[in-house]
Short mmCIF file of C-alpha atoms and ligand atoms in Angstrom, two decimals:
data_model
loop_
_atom_site.label_atom_id
_atom_site.label_comp_id
_atom_site.label_asym_id
_atom_site.label_seq_id
_atom_site.Cartn_x
_atom_site.Cartn_y
_atom_site.Cartn_z
CA MET A 1 106.02 -9.35 52.42
CA ASP A 2 106.43 -11.50 49.10
CA TYR A 3 104.01 -12.80 48.17
CA LYS A 4 101.91 -15.42 47.33
CA ASN A 5 97.53 -16.81 47.33
CA VAL A 6 97.90 -12.00 46.42
CA ILE A 7 98.97 -10.36 43.36
CA VAL A 8 98.92 -6.47 44.08
CA GLU A 9 98.54 -4.36 41.34
CA ILE A 10 98.64 0.11 41.19
CA ASN A 11 97.94 1.30 38.54
CA ASP A 12 97.26 5.00 37.85
CA GLY A 13 96.47 5.82 41.64
CA ILE A 14 94.08 2.24 42.03
CA GLY A 15 95.07 -0.25 43.62
CA VAL A 16 94.41 -4.39 42.96
CA LEU A 17 94.07 -6.85 45.55
CA LYS A 18 93.36 -10.12 43.13
CA ILE A 19 93.47 -13.49 45.32
CA ASN A 20 95.05 -15.46 43.25
CA ARG A 21 94.32 -19.43 44.12
CA PRO A 22 92.75 -19.84 41.26
CA LYS A 23 93.48 -24.65 41.45
CA ALA A 24 91.45 -23.84 45.16
CA LEU A 25 89.14 -20.85 43.94
CA ASN A 26 91.23 -18.60 46.66
CA ALA A 27 89.71 -20.29 48.96
CA LEU A 28 90.97 -18.57 52.09
CA ASN A 29 94.01 -19.90 53.72
CA SER A 30 96.15 -18.70 57.37
CA GLU A 31 98.44 -17.48 54.05
CA THR A 32 96.82 -15.88 52.33
CA LEU A 33 94.82 -14.50 55.20
CA ILE A 34 97.72 -12.67 56.51
CA GLU A 35 98.81 -12.45 52.79
CA ILE A 36 95.93 -9.41 52.56
CA MET A 37 96.16 -8.35 55.12
CA ASP A 38 99.70 -7.16 54.69
CA ALA A 39 98.99 -5.81 51.16
CA ALA A 40 95.52 -4.09 52.57
CA LYS A 41 98.09 -2.01 54.84
CA ALA A 42 100.55 -1.42 52.33
CA LEU A 43 97.28 -0.29 50.09
CA GLU A 44 96.13 2.64 52.72
CA SER A 45 99.61 3.76 53.55
CA ASN A 46 101.15 4.12 49.77
CA PRO A 47 100.09 7.78 49.05
CA GLU A 48 100.16 7.17 45.41
CA VAL A 49 97.21 4.68 45.71
CA ARG A 50 93.03 6.81 46.42
CA VAL A 51 91.12 4.08 45.47
CA VAL A 52 91.11 -0.32 45.91
CA ILE A 53 89.49 -2.77 44.10
CA VAL A 54 89.67 -6.06 45.56
CA THR A 55 88.61 -9.51 43.01
CA GLY A 56 89.57 -12.93 42.35
CA GLU A 57 91.73 -14.08 40.18
CA GLY A 58 90.61 -17.13 36.81
CA ASP A 59 87.76 -16.87 35.66
CA LYS A 60 85.88 -19.05 38.24
CA ALA A 61 85.35 -18.05 41.57
CA PHE A 62 85.85 -14.46 43.09
CA ILE A 63 86.88 -16.34 46.81
CA ALA A 64 85.27 -19.54 47.89
CA GLY A 65 85.32 -18.97 51.17
CA ALA A 66 87.31 -19.58 54.05
CA ASP A 67 89.82 -22.51 53.27
CA ILE A 68 87.31 -26.31 54.45
CA LEU A 69 90.72 -27.95 53.83
CA GLU A 70 92.57 -26.34 56.92
CA MET A 71 90.37 -26.00 58.55
CA LYS A 72 89.03 -29.41 59.09
CA ASP A 73 90.89 -31.02 61.44
CA LEU A 74 91.43 -27.71 63.53
CA THR A 75 91.73 -27.69 67.04
CA ALA A 76 90.96 -25.54 69.85
CA LEU A 77 94.30 -23.16 69.78
CA GLU A 78 94.67 -23.32 66.25
CA GLY A 79 90.98 -22.61 65.70
CA MET A 80 91.43 -19.66 67.12
CA ALA A 81 94.67 -19.00 66.19
CA PHE A 82 92.73 -18.82 62.36
CA SER A 83 90.24 -16.67 63.69
CA GLN A 84 92.59 -14.17 65.09
CA ARG A 85 94.57 -13.95 61.34
CA GLY A 86 91.33 -13.95 59.81
CA HIS A 87 90.14 -10.97 61.86
CA ASP A 88 93.24 -9.00 61.19
CA ALA A 89 92.84 -9.12 57.33
CA PHE A 90 89.14 -8.16 57.94
CA ALA A 91 90.33 -4.71 59.80
CA ALA A 92 92.65 -4.00 58.01
CA LEU A 93 90.43 -3.53 54.61
CA GLU A 94 87.50 -2.76 56.24
CA ASN A 95 89.29 -0.01 58.42
CA MET A 96 90.91 1.43 55.37
CA GLN A 97 89.91 5.12 54.72
CA LYS A 98 89.93 4.60 51.03
CA PRO A 99 87.42 3.60 48.58
CA VAL A 100 87.40 -0.42 48.81
CA ILE A 101 84.92 -1.73 45.06
CA ALA A 102 84.53 -5.61 45.77
CA ALA A 103 84.65 -7.07 41.94
CA VAL A 104 82.59 -10.54 42.12
CA ASN A 105 84.17 -12.37 39.74
CA GLY A 106 82.20 -15.28 40.41
CA TYR A 107 81.63 -17.63 43.44
CA ALA A 108 81.78 -16.02 46.24
CA LEU A 109 80.76 -17.90 48.99
CA GLY A 110 80.57 -17.97 53.53
CA GLY A 111 84.07 -15.88 54.56
CA GLY A 112 84.73 -15.45 50.65
CA PHE A 113 81.51 -13.08 51.38
CA GLU A 114 82.79 -12.14 53.56
CA VAL A 115 85.80 -9.92 52.17
CA ALA A 116 83.05 -8.73 49.40
CA LEU A 117 79.92 -7.54 52.02
CA ALA A 118 83.52 -6.27 54.85
CA CYS A 119 84.80 -3.33 51.33
CA ASP A 120 82.27 -0.62 50.50
CA PHE A 121 80.27 -1.89 47.91
CA ILE A 122 80.22 -4.76 45.09
CA TYR A 123 79.96 -4.75 41.72
CA ALA A 124 79.28 -8.45 40.83
CA SER A 125 80.25 -9.77 37.41
CA GLU A 126 76.40 -11.60 36.36
CA LYS A 127 78.04 -15.20 36.43
CA ALA A 128 78.63 -14.37 40.35
CA LYS A 129 77.03 -17.15 42.57
CA ILE A 130 76.95 -15.96 45.65
CA GLY A 131 75.87 -16.97 49.72
CA PHE A 132 76.46 -18.75 52.91
CA PRO A 133 77.20 -22.50 53.13
CA GLU A 134 78.47 -21.89 56.90
CA THR A 135 75.77 -23.95 57.71
CA THR A 136 76.06 -27.08 55.66
CA LEU A 137 79.30 -27.54 57.03
CA GLY A 138 77.86 -27.41 60.74
CA ILE A 139 79.29 -23.99 61.58
CA PHE A 140 77.45 -19.99 60.51
CA PRO A 141 78.87 -16.99 59.00
CA GLY A 142 81.74 -15.80 62.08
CA PHE A 143 83.31 -12.87 59.14
CA GLY A 144 81.15 -10.12 59.92
CA GLY A 145 78.32 -12.03 57.59
CA THR A 146 75.69 -11.56 60.55
CA GLN A 147 75.97 -8.60 60.96
CA ARG A 148 76.58 -6.87 57.23
CA THR A 149 74.10 -9.10 55.74
CA ALA A 150 71.15 -7.66 58.53
CA LYS A 151 72.11 -4.27 57.52
CA LEU A 152 71.32 -3.98 53.45
CA ALA A 153 68.85 -6.91 53.17
CA GLY A 154 67.53 -7.26 56.86
CA LEU A 155 66.59 -9.90 59.36
CA ALA A 156 64.85 -12.04 57.13
CA LYS A 157 66.43 -12.43 53.83
CA THR A 158 69.56 -12.45 55.61
CA LYS A 159 67.68 -15.04 57.46
CA GLU A 160 66.97 -17.62 54.34
CA LEU A 161 70.62 -16.89 53.27
CA ILE A 162 72.40 -18.12 55.69
CA PHE A 163 69.85 -21.58 57.45
CA THR A 164 69.31 -22.54 54.31
CA GLY A 165 72.91 -22.23 52.45
CA LYS A 166 70.71 -21.89 49.52
CA THR A 167 73.47 -20.55 46.78
CA ILE A 168 72.18 -17.73 44.70
CA GLY A 169 72.50 -15.64 41.32
CA ALA A 170 73.69 -11.78 41.34
CA GLN A 171 70.57 -10.56 39.95
CA GLU A 172 69.07 -11.99 42.86
CA ALA A 173 71.42 -10.29 45.29
CA TYR A 174 71.43 -7.32 43.81
CA ASP A 175 67.68 -7.47 44.44
CA MET A 176 68.78 -8.11 48.17
CA GLY A 177 70.86 -4.56 48.38
CA LEU A 178 73.59 -6.87 49.12
CA ILE A 179 74.92 -5.50 45.87
CA ASN A 180 74.89 -2.26 43.15
CA LYS A 181 75.40 -3.56 39.87
CA VAL A 182 75.33 -6.12 37.82
CA VAL A 183 77.22 -6.73 34.71
CA PRO A 184 78.28 -8.21 31.82
CA HIS A 185 81.15 -11.22 32.79
CA ASP A 186 83.48 -9.17 29.53
CA GLN A 187 82.95 -5.67 31.28
CA LEU A 188 83.29 -6.12 35.42
CA MET A 189 86.71 -4.81 35.57
CA SER A 190 86.16 -2.16 32.61
CA ASP A 191 83.18 -1.00 34.31
CA VAL A 192 84.73 -0.78 38.04
CA MET A 193 88.27 0.10 36.76
CA ALA A 194 86.27 3.48 35.33
CA LEU A 195 84.34 3.82 38.35
CA ALA A 196 87.58 4.13 40.79
CA GLY A 197 88.80 6.35 38.37
CA LYS A 198 85.58 8.22 38.42
CA ILE A 199 85.91 8.21 43.31
CA LYS A 200 89.51 9.24 42.56
CA ALA A 201 89.21 12.67 40.41
CA ASN A 202 86.94 13.91 43.52
CA GLY A 203 88.56 15.72 46.85
CA PRO A 204 90.31 12.52 48.72
CA PHE A 205 89.73 13.69 51.59
CA SER A 206 86.32 14.02 51.42
CA ILE A 207 85.60 11.08 50.63
CA ARG A 208 87.50 9.54 53.97
CA LEU A 209 85.78 11.85 55.79
CA ALA A 210 82.30 11.19 54.23
CA LYS A 211 83.33 7.45 54.94
CA GLN A 212 84.31 7.76 57.63
CA LEU A 213 80.67 9.52 59.28
CA ILE A 214 78.63 7.03 56.97
CA ASN A 215 80.13 3.61 58.54
CA ARG A 216 80.29 5.08 61.71
CA SER A 217 76.91 6.49 61.82
CA LEU A 218 75.72 2.98 62.19
CA TYR A 219 77.35 2.57 65.87
CA MET A 220 75.44 5.98 66.80
CA SER A 221 71.90 7.89 67.21
CA THR A 222 71.07 10.04 64.47
CA ASP A 223 71.50 13.49 66.61
CA ASP A 224 75.20 12.41 67.00
CA ALA A 225 75.42 11.12 63.69
CA LEU A 226 74.62 15.06 62.81
CA MET A 227 76.87 16.52 64.72
CA LEU A 228 80.47 14.41 63.61
CA GLU A 229 78.37 15.52 60.47
CA ALA A 230 78.64 19.23 61.18
CA LYS A 231 82.14 18.46 62.19
CA ASP A 232 83.74 16.82 59.56
CA PHE A 233 81.88 19.65 56.82
CA GLY A 234 83.27 22.44 58.66
CA LEU A 235 87.27 20.69 58.55
CA CYS A 236 86.88 19.95 54.71
CA PHE A 237 87.42 24.24 55.09
CA ALA A 238 91.33 23.57 56.21
CA THR A 239 91.24 21.20 53.77
CA LYS A 240 92.91 22.35 49.94
CA ASP A 241 90.80 20.87 48.71
CA GLN A 242 87.70 22.43 49.23
CA LYS A 243 89.61 26.12 48.15
CA GLU A 244 90.40 23.60 44.55
CA GLY A 245 86.70 22.30 43.72
CA MET A 246 84.76 25.29 44.85
CA THR A 247 87.67 28.00 42.78
CA ALA A 248 87.80 25.16 39.80
CA PHE A 249 84.49 25.36 39.58
CA VAL A 250 84.19 29.05 39.75
CA GLU A 251 87.29 29.23 36.41
CA LYS A 252 84.87 27.28 34.95
CA ARG A 253 88.52 23.84 35.27
CA LYS A 254 88.88 20.76 36.38
CA SER A 255 89.77 20.37 40.30
CA THR A 256 92.78 18.78 40.96
CA PHE A 257 92.62 17.06 44.58
CA LYS A 258 95.87 16.25 46.38
CA GLY A 259 94.44 14.34 49.06
CA GLU A 260 95.57 17.69 51.72
N1 DAK B 1 88.47 -24.34 51.03
C1 DAK B 1 89.13 -25.26 50.47
N2 DAK B 1 89.49 -25.55 49.51
C2 DAK B 1 88.60 -25.22 47.21
C3 DAK B 1 87.14 -24.58 48.78
C4 DAK B 1 87.29 -24.37 49.47
N3 DAK B 1 86.64 -24.10 50.57
N4 DAK B 1 86.20 -23.99 47.79
C5 DAK B 1 86.22 -25.03 46.80
N5 DAK B 1 87.91 -25.83 46.88
C6 DAK B 1 88.68 -26.26 46.27
C7 DAK B 1 88.21 -27.99 45.98
O1 DAK B 1 87.62 -28.81 46.93
C8 DAK B 1 88.65 -28.55 45.14
O2 DAK B 1 90.24 -28.87 44.86
P1 DAK B 1 90.91 -30.07 44.20
O3 DAK B 1 90.07 -31.14 44.20
O4 DAK B 1 90.75 -29.94 42.64
O5 DAK B 1 92.40 -30.39 44.58
C9 DAK B 1 89.27 -27.26 43.47
O6 DAK B 1 88.71 -26.04 44.64
C10 DAK B 1 87.70 -26.91 42.75
O7 DAK B 1 86.42 -27.73 43.15
P2 DAK B 1 85.71 -26.78 43.07
O8 DAK B 1 85.86 -28.76 42.42
O9 DAK B 1 84.37 -27.48 43.95
O10 DAK B 1 84.05 -26.63 41.84
P3 DAK B 1 83.20 -27.04 41.49
O11 DAK B 1 83.27 -26.59 40.25
O12 DAK B 1 82.33 -28.62 40.33
O13 DAK B 1 82.20 -26.56 42.61
C11 DAK B 1 82.16 -24.76 44.59
C12 DAK B 1 82.51 -24.95 42.99
C13 DAK B 1 82.62 -23.74 45.12
C14 DAK B 1 79.96 -25.28 43.71
C15 DAK B 1 82.28 -26.14 45.37
O14 DAK B 1 83.86 -25.83 44.91
C16 DAK B 1 82.19 -25.87 46.76
O15 DAK B 1 80.62 -25.89 47.15
N6 DAK B 1 83.77 -25.32 47.55
C17 DAK B 1 82.77 -24.72 48.98
C18 DAK B 1 82.27 -23.50 48.89
C19 DAK B 1 81.74 -23.63 50.20
O16 DAK B 1 81.44 -24.52 50.79
N7 DAK B 1 82.73 -22.48 50.78
C20 DAK B 1 82.28 -22.07 52.12
C21 DAK B 1 83.30 -22.27 53.52
S1 DAK B 1 83.04 -22.17 55.02
C22 DAK B 1 85.99 -18.14 60.69
C23 DAK B 1 85.16 -17.72 60.06
C24 DAK B 1 84.68 -17.18 59.03
C25 DAK B 1 84.65 -18.94 58.56
C26 DAK B 1 85.48 -19.85 58.79
C27 DAK B 1 86.31 -20.00 60.23
N8 DAK B 1 86.45 -18.10 61.98
C28 DAK B 1 85.55 -16.10 62.77
C29 DAK B 1 87.33 -18.81 63.10
C30 DAK B 1 84.11 -19.56 57.51
C31 DAK B 1 83.58 -19.86 56.79
C32 DAK B 1 83.56 -20.93 55.43
O17 DAK B 1 84.17 -19.65 54.13
#
């Protein structure tokens, strides 16, 4: 697929998916949602790619939300189609078995912040501005925002953010537990690339299992999750990565993992 609204770059095992509509502050129209879904699936199935970074083109926005101009006059049926495209794109991102890091480089509002929340975790520029303006438009966050925010920040903080529609800065979002790290604006991509490089050096299969387990455990009892943990832990010993990792330790050398 030729992309108009996203840019995909793959460099040394790290895939960067950049939303590329800077004139509209990277707002998510239907075309962009379809391209995100296609690009996420392509990155997932590319064995060369071990870590994915999602970010926004330009200096001002990660994603300023769903495209209000497109949504404004939708009929109910068109609204359903738009919603389906959103769900497809979000599912493709969230279900990636590889680690996905959001590098939030500016405005991450509404559906834009929901994209970041669908990633495994968020690094943000000190200039980032985060919020859910949906209630100012007569809707509420419908791409997982109510659920994922509450899991990270708790019910009360989430309700305040959504009920007010206010925009908060990166530091406040960090203090609420929504993002992992705030970094100087000019350093954002280099810091996230370095972080991705560090993750990339570790056993891909073990990271994939850990990611699945952590995500699934949200919907399981602790007993069931611990049982699955024991099984998946055992599964690691069926991989060449485990043999390589432990042999490398004993031989006092760096391990070279192949994800096998
Ligand atoms: N949609 C469309 N265009 C947008 C946009 C958006 N969300 N955000 C910005 N733009 C466009 C502006 O219209 C403007 O275009 P031109 O006028 O130049 O053609 C250009 O980007 C630059 O924006 P501004 O001139 O407004 O720039 P400022 O620096 O003055 O302000 C701002 C930046 C981010 C504060 C402001 O642009 C703003 O408030 N933007 C809207 C933010 C917002 O309300 N976002 C939430 C959208 S609602 C669903 C699930 C979820 C959703 C929808 C459906 N289903 C399950 C069906 C999600 C909904 C949302 O995300």
